[in-house]
């Protein structure tokens, strides 16, 4: 089945708010294709839960008919970890912006990677705070001119791939919103990976940071996964090219496996009647008989 042309049974009635040509459209199409590919791989959409932060990226939650949770700015990764801990049987994917996850939410990213939480993080990386009209973000290039840096950004940008690798992520990849099929495949691999999956997506903002020409010139397939962690770091630091694909794939127990040891808190949770009976027993036991 051509998942990129399948009937859009994942669509919603929410009004579209993205600018024409926005890279977010490519990410949305790739994700819908990934959902269908995951179903073919044995992951039904009923098991797939999404979380999103606040920003232009977060509207992907409005435009996809899946269960999930709208989180606060910078807190989507924390929300995703909570969902996974409550019910480890779910496949949890969270969509974040480069601004909210590399700025306000950077501590959640670092610790989720350190713990190897079994969630998938997809970063809409456009290099600006687009929802608030293009202010400089943690990933903005040096020299970027925007409302908060009219004379040019004087800081070097964070490198999302290097940050994720050094923090302990066991699946690290980079995609490009204009190459939807390849991006959909990365999303599928990320969800199926047991551990913390991090996918940085080059996503042009046509209104405030139109990087299409740069990405078309510099983006290219990796041509093969790096053989070592050090090689992955070296490739992630490249600035003359923008390699696309899987940079690193590690194997170690997930946070949920280590912490819960097979327990599913949702499945093990007592029913309402059982809880009521326990409360009644506690009350009865606390009342002294005459």
mmCIF file of C-alpha atoms in Angstrom:
data_model
loop_
_atom_site.group_PDB
_atom_site.id
_atom_site.type_symbol
_atom_site.label_atom_id
_atom_site.label_comp_id
_atom_site.label_asym_id
_atom_site.label_seq_id
_atom_site.Cartn_x
_atom_site.Cartn_y
_atom_site.Cartn_z
ATOM 1 C CA UNK A 1 0.000 0.000 0.000
ATOM 2 C CA UNK A 2 1.252 3.512 -0.853
ATOM 3 C CA UNK A 3 0.950 5.042 2.612
ATOM 4 C CA UNK A 4 1.660 8.537 1.309
ATOM 5 C CA UNK A 5 -1.482 8.390 -0.891
ATOM 6 C CA UNK A 6 -3.774 6.383 1.370
ATOM 7 C CA UNK A 7 -7.263 7.623 2.214
ATOM 8 C CA UNK A 8 -6.877 10.210 4.949
ATOM 9 C CA UNK A 9 -8.812 8.567 7.772
ATOM 10 C CA UNK A 10 -6.515 10.370 10.214
ATOM 11 C CA UNK A 11 -7.773 13.824 9.230
ATOM 12 C CA UNK A 12 -9.746 16.066 11.590
ATOM 13 C CA UNK A 13 -12.107 19.002 11.105
ATOM 14 C CA UNK A 14 -9.716 21.508 12.719
ATOM 15 C CA UNK A 15 -9.070 24.612 10.647
ATOM 16 C CA UNK A 16 -5.608 24.859 9.103
ATOM 17 C CA UNK A 17 -3.455 27.625 10.589
ATOM 18 C CA UNK A 18 -0.061 26.908 9.000
ATOM 19 C CA UNK A 19 1.292 29.167 6.275
ATOM 20 C CA UNK A 20 1.228 27.775 2.713
ATOM 21 C CA UNK A 21 4.537 26.048 2.081
ATOM 22 C CA UNK A 22 5.310 25.476 5.769
ATOM 23 C CA UNK A 23 7.544 22.499 6.481
ATOM 24 C CA UNK A 24 5.046 21.337 9.073
ATOM 25 C CA UNK A 25 2.843 19.982 6.280
ATOM 26 C CA UNK A 26 5.573 17.525 5.312
ATOM 27 C CA UNK A 27 5.948 16.365 8.901
ATOM 28 C CA UNK A 28 2.175 15.882 9.210
ATOM 29 C CA UNK A 29 2.013 13.852 5.989
ATOM 30 C CA UNK A 30 5.010 11.766 7.035
ATOM 31 C CA UNK A 31 3.481 11.047 10.433
ATOM 32 C CA UNK A 32 0.177 9.911 8.963
ATOM 33 C CA UNK A 33 2.096 7.606 6.626
ATOM 34 C CA UNK A 34 4.112 6.339 9.600
ATOM 35 C CA UNK A 35 0.919 5.521 11.526
ATOM 36 C CA UNK A 36 -0.241 3.317 8.661
ATOM 37 C CA UNK A 37 3.155 1.682 8.312
ATOM 38 C CA UNK A 38 3.175 0.973 12.043
ATOM 39 C CA UNK A 39 -0.200 -0.712 11.739
ATOM 40 C CA UNK A 40 1.304 -2.989 9.103
ATOM 41 C CA UNK A 41 4.129 -3.724 11.570
ATOM 42 C CA UNK A 42 1.710 -4.723 14.342
ATOM 43 C CA UNK A 43 1.265 -1.407 16.180
ATOM 44 C CA UNK A 44 -2.453 -0.486 15.942
ATOM 45 C CA UNK A 45 -3.302 3.192 16.177
ATOM 46 C CA UNK A 46 -5.258 2.464 19.360
ATOM 47 C CA UNK A 47 -1.893 1.811 21.031
ATOM 48 C CA UNK A 48 -0.296 4.943 19.594
ATOM 49 C CA UNK A 49 -0.555 8.054 21.777
ATOM 50 C CA UNK A 50 0.803 11.473 20.918
ATOM 51 C CA UNK A 51 1.726 14.512 22.981
ATOM 52 C CA UNK A 52 2.616 17.997 21.790
ATOM 53 C CA UNK A 53 3.803 21.257 23.234
ATOM 54 C CA UNK A 54 2.726 24.819 22.501
ATOM 55 C CA UNK A 55 3.773 26.370 19.207
ATOM 56 C CA UNK A 56 3.182 25.967 15.495
ATOM 57 C CA UNK A 57 4.459 22.398 15.769
ATOM 58 C CA UNK A 58 1.802 21.597 18.377
ATOM 59 C CA UNK A 59 -1.007 22.034 15.870
ATOM 60 C CA UNK A 60 -0.099 18.603 14.507
ATOM 61 C CA UNK A 61 -2.116 17.327 17.472
ATOM 62 C CA UNK A 62 -5.185 19.201 16.166
ATOM 63 C CA UNK A 63 -4.742 17.820 12.674
ATOM 64 C CA UNK A 64 -4.306 14.130 13.534
ATOM 65 C CA UNK A 65 -7.181 11.930 14.725
ATOM 66 C CA UNK A 66 -5.281 10.078 17.442
ATOM 67 C CA UNK A 67 -5.507 9.964 21.206
ATOM 68 C CA UNK A 68 -3.101 12.166 23.053
ATOM 69 C CA UNK A 69 -2.471 15.146 25.274
ATOM 70 C CA UNK A 70 -1.749 18.815 24.712
ATOM 71 C CA UNK A 71 1.026 19.743 27.096
ATOM 72 C CA UNK A 72 2.487 23.056 28.255
ATOM 73 C CA UNK A 73 5.289 24.906 26.502
ATOM 74 C CA UNK A 74 8.462 22.881 26.950
ATOM 75 C CA UNK A 75 6.730 20.107 28.896
ATOM 76 C CA UNK A 76 5.605 17.674 26.197
ATOM 77 C CA UNK A 77 8.497 15.275 26.823
ATOM 78 C CA UNK A 78 7.668 15.147 30.537
ATOM 79 C CA UNK A 79 4.042 14.426 29.628
ATOM 80 C CA UNK A 80 5.084 11.659 27.247
ATOM 81 C CA UNK A 81 7.231 10.042 29.945
ATOM 82 C CA UNK A 82 4.302 10.084 32.359
ATOM 83 C CA UNK A 83 2.029 8.417 29.811
ATOM 84 C CA UNK A 84 4.604 5.707 29.121
ATOM 85 C CA UNK A 85 5.188 5.043 32.819
ATOM 86 C CA UNK A 86 1.456 4.753 33.471
ATOM 87 C CA UNK A 87 0.926 2.325 30.598
ATOM 88 C CA UNK A 88 4.137 0.819 29.139
ATOM 89 C CA UNK A 89 2.086 -1.041 26.520
ATOM 90 C CA UNK A 90 1.439 2.225 24.670
ATOM 91 C CA UNK A 91 3.658 3.521 21.888
ATOM 92 C CA UNK A 92 4.210 7.165 22.802
ATOM 93 C CA UNK A 93 5.380 9.815 20.334
ATOM 94 C CA UNK A 94 5.767 13.478 21.158
ATOM 95 C CA UNK A 95 6.107 16.412 18.802
ATOM 96 C CA UNK A 96 8.120 19.385 20.004
ATOM 97 C CA UNK A 97 9.558 22.563 18.584
ATOM 98 C CA UNK A 98 13.256 23.386 18.633
ATOM 99 C CA UNK A 99 12.406 26.436 20.732
ATOM 100 C CA UNK A 100 10.302 24.799 23.406
ATOM 101 C CA UNK A 101 12.420 21.660 23.769
ATOM 102 C CA UNK A 102 15.889 23.244 23.472
ATOM 103 C CA UNK A 103 14.892 26.259 25.565
ATOM 104 C CA UNK A 104 12.265 25.979 28.279
ATOM 105 C CA UNK A 105 12.140 22.188 28.102
ATOM 106 C CA UNK A 106 15.796 21.308 27.679
ATOM 107 C CA UNK A 107 16.010 19.666 31.109
ATOM 108 C CA UNK A 108 13.199 17.254 30.177
ATOM 109 C CA UNK A 109 14.989 16.315 26.955
ATOM 110 C CA UNK A 110 18.284 15.680 28.722
ATOM 111 C CA UNK A 111 16.808 13.529 31.480
ATOM 112 C CA UNK A 112 14.507 11.560 29.186
ATOM 113 C CA UNK A 113 17.556 10.692 27.067
ATOM 114 C CA UNK A 114 19.656 9.952 30.160
ATOM 115 C CA UNK A 115 16.967 7.590 31.496
ATOM 116 C CA UNK A 116 16.459 6.022 28.059
ATOM 117 C CA UNK A 117 12.712 6.490 28.375
ATOM 118 C CA UNK A 118 10.942 4.440 25.701
ATOM 119 C CA UNK A 119 9.339 7.371 23.878
ATOM 120 C CA UNK A 120 9.882 8.937 20.464
ATOM 121 C CA UNK A 121 10.622 12.662 20.246
ATOM 122 C CA UNK A 122 10.149 14.410 16.894
ATOM 123 C CA UNK A 123 11.599 17.937 16.772
ATOM 124 C CA UNK A 124 10.118 20.455 14.334
ATOM 125 C CA UNK A 125 13.427 22.291 13.925
ATOM 126 C CA UNK A 126 12.861 25.595 12.109
ATOM 127 C CA UNK A 127 15.401 27.678 14.014
ATOM 128 C CA UNK A 128 12.895 30.275 15.283
ATOM 129 C CA UNK A 129 9.975 30.818 17.630
ATOM 130 C CA UNK A 130 7.511 30.957 14.740
ATOM 131 C CA UNK A 131 4.272 31.195 16.732
ATOM 132 C CA UNK A 132 5.476 34.442 18.276
ATOM 133 C CA UNK A 133 6.644 35.948 14.958
ATOM 134 C CA UNK A 134 10.169 34.676 14.545
ATOM 135 C CA UNK A 135 12.229 35.489 17.604
ATOM 136 C CA UNK A 136 15.658 33.902 17.902
ATOM 137 C CA UNK A 137 15.553 30.323 19.214
ATOM 138 C CA UNK A 138 18.299 28.129 20.750
ATOM 139 C CA UNK A 139 18.928 26.647 17.287
ATOM 140 C CA UNK A 140 18.956 29.945 15.350
ATOM 141 C CA UNK A 141 22.059 30.422 13.244
ATOM 142 C CA UNK A 142 24.630 33.039 14.191
ATOM 143 C CA UNK A 143 23.676 36.227 12.381
ATOM 144 C CA UNK A 144 19.944 35.429 12.218
ATOM 145 C CA UNK A 145 17.900 38.634 12.147
ATOM 146 C CA UNK A 146 14.497 38.593 13.831
ATOM 147 C CA UNK A 147 12.336 40.657 16.194
ATOM 148 C CA UNK A 148 14.566 39.846 19.188
ATOM 149 C CA UNK A 149 17.851 40.133 17.245
ATOM 150 C CA UNK A 150 17.377 42.929 14.679
ATOM 151 C CA UNK A 151 21.150 43.371 14.332
ATOM 152 C CA UNK A 152 21.820 39.642 14.067
ATOM 153 C CA UNK A 153 22.094 36.770 16.524
ATOM 154 C CA UNK A 154 25.508 36.828 18.232
ATOM 155 C CA UNK A 155 25.240 33.293 19.686
ATOM 156 C CA UNK A 156 26.156 29.950 18.174
ATOM 157 C CA UNK A 157 23.210 27.542 17.877
ATOM 158 C CA UNK A 158 22.750 24.366 19.876
ATOM 159 C CA UNK A 159 23.267 21.169 17.904
ATOM 160 C CA UNK A 160 20.220 18.949 18.666
ATOM 161 C CA UNK A 161 21.876 15.737 17.449
ATOM 162 C CA UNK A 162 25.014 16.209 19.531
ATOM 163 C CA UNK A 163 22.927 17.132 22.572
ATOM 164 C CA UNK A 164 20.783 13.994 22.244
ATOM 165 C CA UNK A 165 23.803 11.749 21.670
ATOM 166 C CA UNK A 166 25.758 13.105 24.622
ATOM 167 C CA UNK A 167 22.692 12.925 26.888
ATOM 168 C CA UNK A 168 22.286 9.196 26.252
ATOM 169 C CA UNK A 169 19.640 8.757 23.547
ATOM 170 C CA UNK A 170 19.792 5.259 22.066
ATOM 171 C CA UNK A 171 18.227 6.195 18.709
ATOM 172 C CA UNK A 172 19.244 9.457 17.053
ATOM 173 C CA UNK A 173 18.245 10.485 13.548
ATOM 174 C CA UNK A 174 17.748 13.497 11.306
ATOM 175 C CA UNK A 175 15.034 13.943 8.697
ATOM 176 C CA UNK A 176 13.879 16.679 6.334
ATOM 177 C CA UNK A 177 10.251 17.733 5.984
ATOM 178 C CA UNK A 178 10.514 17.887 2.180
ATOM 179 C CA UNK A 179 11.525 14.203 2.011
ATOM 180 C CA UNK A 180 8.394 12.699 3.457
ATOM 181 C CA UNK A 181 8.871 9.032 2.634
ATOM 182 C CA UNK A 182 12.284 8.910 4.270
ATOM 183 C CA UNK A 183 10.954 10.867 7.254
ATOM 184 C CA UNK A 184 8.026 8.461 7.663
ATOM 185 C CA UNK A 185 10.466 5.540 7.714
ATOM 186 C CA UNK A 186 12.540 7.264 10.418
ATOM 187 C CA UNK A 187 9.419 7.772 12.533
ATOM 188 C CA UNK A 188 8.527 4.091 12.214
ATOM 189 C CA UNK A 189 12.047 3.042 13.202
ATOM 190 C CA UNK A 190 11.972 5.437 16.141
ATOM 191 C CA UNK A 191 8.683 4.109 17.494
ATOM 192 C CA UNK A 192 9.762 0.485 17.100
ATOM 193 C CA UNK A 193 13.083 1.131 18.842
ATOM 194 C CA UNK A 194 13.096 0.091 22.511
ATOM 195 C CA UNK A 195 14.463 3.161 24.243
ATOM 196 C CA UNK A 196 14.694 6.909 23.794
ATOM 197 C CA UNK A 197 14.309 7.863 20.136
ATOM 198 C CA UNK A 198 15.200 11.366 18.969
ATOM 199 C CA UNK A 199 14.433 12.600 15.457
ATOM 200 C CA UNK A 200 15.506 16.118 14.534
ATOM 201 C CA UNK A 201 13.533 17.313 11.500
ATOM 202 C CA UNK A 202 14.817 20.131 9.319
ATOM 203 C CA UNK A 203 11.636 22.171 8.899
ATOM 204 C CA UNK A 204 11.734 25.452 6.953
ATOM 205 C CA UNK A 205 9.562 28.317 8.192
ATOM 206 C CA UNK A 206 8.640 30.096 4.952
ATOM 207 C CA UNK A 207 7.526 33.239 6.793
ATOM 208 C CA UNK A 208 10.335 33.882 9.269
ATOM 209 C CA UNK A 209 13.225 31.562 8.386
ATOM 210 C CA UNK A 210 12.945 30.147 4.888
ATOM 211 C CA UNK A 211 15.763 27.609 4.719
ATOM 212 C CA UNK A 212 14.539 25.553 1.751
ATOM 213 C CA UNK A 213 17.379 26.647 -0.536
ATOM 214 C CA UNK A 214 19.995 25.863 2.113
ATOM 215 C CA UNK A 215 18.545 22.442 2.910
ATOM 216 C CA UNK A 216 18.157 21.507 -0.746
ATOM 217 C CA UNK A 217 21.834 22.325 -1.232
ATOM 218 C CA UNK A 218 23.252 20.698 1.901
ATOM 219 C CA UNK A 219 20.935 17.837 2.864
ATOM 220 C CA UNK A 220 22.002 14.384 1.691
ATOM 221 C CA UNK A 221 21.520 10.753 2.790
ATOM 222 C CA UNK A 222 24.049 9.354 5.241
ATOM 223 C CA UNK A 223 24.738 6.450 2.943
ATOM 224 C CA UNK A 224 24.998 4.021 5.847
ATOM 225 C CA UNK A 225 24.726 4.148 9.618
ATOM 226 C CA UNK A 226 27.869 5.150 11.516
ATOM 227 C CA UNK A 227 29.632 2.157 13.033
ATOM 228 C CA UNK A 228 30.568 3.789 16.346
ATOM 229 C CA UNK A 229 29.290 6.411 18.747
ATOM 230 C CA UNK A 230 32.339 8.587 18.015
ATOM 231 C CA UNK A 231 31.682 8.399 14.281
ATOM 232 C CA UNK A 232 28.070 9.416 14.907
ATOM 233 C CA UNK A 233 29.236 12.466 16.880
ATOM 234 C CA UNK A 234 31.649 13.451 14.139
ATOM 235 C CA UNK A 235 28.944 13.293 11.482
ATOM 236 C CA UNK A 236 26.472 15.148 13.705
ATOM 237 C CA UNK A 237 28.965 18.023 14.033
ATOM 238 C CA UNK A 238 29.377 18.494 10.286
ATOM 239 C CA UNK A 239 28.474 21.962 9.078
ATOM 240 C CA UNK A 240 29.453 21.724 5.431
ATOM 241 C CA UNK A 241 26.738 19.113 4.812
ATOM 242 C CA UNK A 242 23.510 18.037 6.531
ATOM 243 C CA UNK A 243 23.459 14.216 6.555
ATOM 244 C CA UNK A 244 20.013 12.614 6.800
ATOM 245 C CA UNK A 245 19.234 9.228 8.345
ATOM 246 C CA UNK A 246 20.019 7.243 11.485
ATOM 247 C CA UNK A 247 23.164 8.474 13.244
ATOM 248 C CA UNK A 248 23.144 6.120 16.213
ATOM 249 C CA UNK A 249 21.341 3.028 17.442
ATOM 250 C CA UNK A 250 22.134 1.676 20.900
ATOM 251 C CA UNK A 251 20.837 -1.209 22.960
ATOM 252 C CA UNK A 252 20.234 -0.972 26.699
ATOM 253 C CA UNK A 253 17.230 -1.419 29.020
ATOM 254 C CA UNK A 254 14.626 1.310 28.851
ATOM 255 C CA UNK A 255 13.706 3.408 31.866
ATOM 256 C CA UNK A 256 10.313 1.703 32.089
ATOM 257 C CA UNK A 257 11.835 -1.788 31.999
ATOM 258 C CA UNK A 258 14.288 -0.901 34.753
ATOM 259 C CA UNK A 259 11.811 0.921 36.963
ATOM 260 C CA UNK A 260 8.636 -1.118 36.555
ATOM 261 C CA UNK A 261 10.123 -4.592 35.984
ATOM 262 C CA UNK A 262 7.144 -5.713 33.906
ATOM 263 C CA UNK A 263 4.435 -3.961 35.925
ATOM 264 C CA UNK A 264 1.743 -2.092 34.018
ATOM 265 C CA UNK A 265 0.221 0.390 36.490
ATOM 266 C CA UNK A 266 -2.915 0.851 34.380
ATOM 267 C CA UNK A 267 -3.580 -2.870 33.997
ATOM 268 C CA UNK A 268 -2.776 -3.523 37.652
ATOM 269 C CA UNK A 269 -4.941 -0.682 38.894
ATOM 270 C CA UNK A 270 -7.854 -1.934 41.019
ATOM 271 C CA UNK A 271 -11.393 -1.397 39.734
ATOM 272 C CA UNK A 272 -13.693 1.240 41.177
ATOM 273 C CA UNK A 273 -15.593 -1.358 43.195
ATOM 274 C CA UNK A 274 -12.338 -2.757 44.575
ATOM 275 C CA UNK A 275 -11.168 0.708 45.585
ATOM 276 C CA UNK A 276 -14.513 1.469 47.226
ATOM 277 C CA UNK A 277 -14.348 -1.785 49.181
ATOM 278 C CA UNK A 278 -10.831 -0.979 50.397
ATOM 279 C CA UNK A 279 -11.895 2.495 51.511
ATOM 280 C CA UNK A 280 -14.928 1.053 53.313
ATOM 281 C CA UNK A 281 -12.657 -1.453 55.046
ATOM 282 C CA UNK A 282 -10.266 1.277 56.152
ATOM 283 C CA UNK A 283 -13.145 3.353 57.523
ATOM 284 C CA UNK A 284 -14.648 0.388 59.321
ATOM 285 C CA UNK A 285 -11.291 -0.510 60.820
ATOM 286 C CA UNK A 286 -10.747 3.014 62.099
ATOM 287 C CA UNK A 287 -14.080 3.175 63.976
ATOM 288 C CA UNK A 288 -13.774 1.915 67.534
ATOM 289 C CA UNK A 289 -16.472 -0.472 68.549
ATOM 290 C CA UNK A 290 -18.346 0.345 71.858
#
